C-alpha cells in the first residue's frame, strides 16, 4: 500500500501563486500513505501506527516543504491554511468535504485561492 | 422558497428574508460535520459545492449564483440605490471585488430592467508593476462586459505618479497620499463621465474591518457613517456599496466559478499596516464563527452616535484653490500637492506641520495646482426608459 502514489493537480489563485514560483498549476505525485505527523519522510520506515492515508492536511505541509518558495507564514498558520485562503476539492468548498481530514484520491484537483489580495 | 425566474420584487424580498432567517437557525445546529456529498439545501437536486459563510447553508453552483445575485438585487432595492435612467460608474480596479461588481451590475441591470447606463471608471495611480497590469484587466473587462471605460491618472490630474511620490517621500506615509488622491480622482472622473452615482466593490469584510478600525481608533463620528450603504455630501456624487452584505468568500467563489478575469497582486508599496491587523483579526474571528462579519456590521449599524459627536465634523466648504469640497480653506489633495511641490511632503500630514509650511509664506504662483473642479450638473433631461 505504502508504495502507491496519487497524482494530483494543484492550482493556486488570487495571488497565492506568487508564493509558489508564480506558477498557477502544479501536477504532483505524493505517496498514498504518509506519516501521521505530516513530515515528508517515507512512510515505509516508520511503524504502521504512525502512518495515515494522505489527506489535505498532509498535502498542505507537503506543498510548504516542496513547492513553496517564499513567506511560508502566508500559506500555513497554526497547522491549517491561513484564514482567508479558500480551498476547493474537485471544485467543491473543502468545508463540505471534511477540510484537512479529506482523504485524497488519485487524480483529485485541489485549488487554493487567497481572498486577501487587492480589491 | 426562492425560484429562479421569480421576478416580483416584493415576493422576492419576503422570500429572501425568510430564507435568511431559516438559515440562521440551521447554522446553529450545523456543527456536526457532514462528510457525504450533500445535496443542495435550496433545490435539493444538485450536489452542494459551497457552504455559505453567512448562513451555514450548503448549496449547489446554480443556486449559489442565483442567491448571490438576488441578495445584491435585494440590497439595491431595499436602499433604493438607483432610479431608471441613472448613469452609474463602477469604480474598477481590476481586482476581484470590482470585477465581480461589474459583472453582477450588468447581470442585474439586464435581468431586472434597472435601465441604468453603466460605465467603468479606473484610476491609474501610476504604480509600475501593479496598476499598469491591473488596468490591462480592466481593459479586458471593458470588452467582456461591453461598457465604456474612463481611465484617469494621477499624473494627468496632479502631475505626480505614485512612483514619483514614493521616490520623494518614501514608503511611510504614501497610503495617505494615495487615499486622498484616489477619492478626489474618482469624483473628478465621475464628473467628466457626467454620472449620477459611483458604485464601489467594498464588501462585507471591508466594512466590518472599517468598523473595527474606527472602534480601535476611537473615531466615533466615522463609526456612525462607515456602515452606510450610500453616502452623499452636498456637492459630491453619490457613492454606494452594493456588496455591503456580500462576503469576500462568496465574491471570490463567484469569480472562481464564473471564471471571471481578475487581477490579484498586493500593491508594491507598503500596505496599510493598521488595516492589515484588523483584517487578520477579522479573518480569525470568521474562522471561529462565520457570522462574525455580518454581526460586526450589525453592531456598527446599531451604534447611535450622539448629535454633538456628529457635529464635530467641520462644515463643508469649497477649496479656494481647486473648487473641490473641503472642510478647510484648502482641500486635502491641494494641501498634499503643495507639500510635494514645495519638497515638504512629509510635513503636510499633521496640522502642526501645516502651520510650519504656512509660516514659510504663501504658495508660489508657479506651484502646480489641480484643475478646477466643477461638480457635475444635474442631468438636464433624461428620457426615462419604461421601467417594468
Coordinates of C-alpha atoms in Angstrom, one line a residue, chain A:
Chain A
X1 CA 0.0 0.0 0.0
X2 CA 2.6 2.5 1.1
X3 CA 4.3 2.4 -2.3
X4 CA 1.2 3.6 -4.1
X5 CA 1.2 7.2 -5.3
X6 CA -1.5 9.7 -6.0
X7 CA -1.4 12.1 -9.0
X8 CA -2.8 15.4 -8.0
X9 CA -3.4 18.6 -9.8
X10 CA -2.8 21.6 -7.6
X11 CA -3.9 25.1 -8.6
X12 CA -3.1 28.4 -6.8
X13 CA -5.1 31.6 -7.4
X14 CA -5.9 35.0 -6.0
X15 CA -2.2 35.9 -5.6
X16 CA -1.2 32.8 -3.8
X17 CA 0.7 31.6 -6.9
X18 CA 3.2 34.3 -6.1
X19 CA 4.4 32.2 -3.2
X20 CA 4.8 29.2 -5.5
X21 CA 7.2 30.4 -8.1
X22 CA 4.4 32.4 -9.7
X23 CA 3.1 29.2 -11.3
X24 CA -0.6 28.6 -11.0
X25 CA -0.8 24.9 -11.8
X26 CA 1.4 22.2 -10.5
X27 CA 1.0 18.5 -11.3
X28 CA 2.4 16.4 -8.4
X29 CA 2.6 12.9 -7.1
X30 CA 2.5 12.1 -3.4
X31 CA 2.5 8.8 -1.5
X32 CA -0.9 7.4 -0.6
X33 CA 0.3 6.6 2.9
X34 CA 2.2 9.2 4.8
X35 CA 3.5 9.8 8.3
X36 CA 0.9 10.8 10.9
X37 CA 2.9 13.9 11.8
X38 CA 2.7 15.2 8.2
X39 CA 6.5 15.1 7.8
X40 CA 7.6 14.3 4.3
X41 CA 9.8 11.3 5.2
X42 CA 8.8 8.0 3.6
X43 CA 6.1 6.1 5.5
X44 CA 7.9 2.8 4.7
X45 CA 10.4 3.4 7.5
X46 CA 8.0 4.2 10.3
X47 CA 5.7 1.9 12.4
X48 CA 2.3 1.4 10.9
X49 CA 0.6 3.0 13.9
X50 CA 2.2 6.3 12.9
X51 CA 1.0 6.2 9.3
X52 CA -2.1 7.6 7.8
X53 CA -3.7 7.9 4.3
X54 CA -2.6 11.1 2.7
X55 CA -5.1 13.8 3.4
X56 CA -5.4 17.5 2.7
X57 CA -3.5 18.5 5.9
X58 CA -0.6 16.4 4.7
X59 CA -0.8 17.9 1.3
X60 CA -0.5 21.5 2.7
X61 CA 2.6 20.5 4.6
X62 CA 4.0 18.7 1.6
X63 CA 3.4 21.8 -0.6
X64 CA 5.0 24.0 2.0
X65 CA 8.1 21.8 2.2
X66 CA 8.5 21.1 -1.6
X67 CA 6.9 23.9 -3.7
X68 CA 6.6 27.0 -1.6
X69 CA 9.3 29.4 -2.4
X70 CA 8.6 32.3 -0.1
X71 CA 6.9 33.6 3.0
X72 CA 5.5 30.3 4.4
X73 CA 3.6 32.1 7.1
X74 CA 1.2 33.4 4.4
X75 CA 0.2 29.9 3.5
X76 CA 0.0 27.8 6.7
X77 CA -0.9 29.2 10.1
X78 CA -1.5 27.0 13.2
X79 CA -1.4 23.8 11.2
X80 CA -4.0 24.8 8.7
X81 CA -4.3 27.2 5.8
X82 CA -4.1 30.8 6.8
X83 CA -7.5 32.3 7.4
X84 CA -8.7 34.0 4.2
X85 CA -7.4 31.2 1.9
X86 CA -10.2 29.2 0.3
X87 CA -9.7 25.6 -0.6
X88 CA -11.7 23.7 -3.2
X89 CA -11.5 19.9 -3.6
X90 CA -12.6 18.9 -7.0
X91 CA -14.4 22.2 -7.4
X92 CA -16.2 21.9 -4.1
X93 CA -15.7 24.0 -1.0
X94 CA -13.5 22.0 1.3
X95 CA -15.8 22.8 4.2
X96 CA -18.2 20.3 2.7
X97 CA -15.5 17.7 2.3
X98 CA -14.1 17.5 5.8
X99 CA -11.4 20.2 5.3
X100 CA -8.0 18.9 6.2
X101 CA -9.2 15.4 7.0
X102 CA -10.4 14.8 3.5
X103 CA -8.5 11.7 2.3
X104 CA -7.0 12.3 -1.1
X105 CA -7.8 10.1 -4.1
X106 CA -5.8 9.7 -7.3
X107 CA -6.5 12.5 -9.9
X108 CA -8.0 14.8 -7.3
X109 CA -7.8 18.5 -8.1
X110 CA -7.1 20.8 -5.2
X111 CA -7.4 24.6 -5.6
X112 CA -6.1 27.2 -3.1
X113 CA -7.3 30.8 -3.6
X114 CA -6.3 33.7 -1.5
X115 CA -9.0 36.3 -0.8
X116 CA -6.6 38.7 0.8
X117 CA -5.2 40.4 -2.3
X118 CA -6.4 43.6 -3.7
X119 CA -10.0 44.8 -4.2

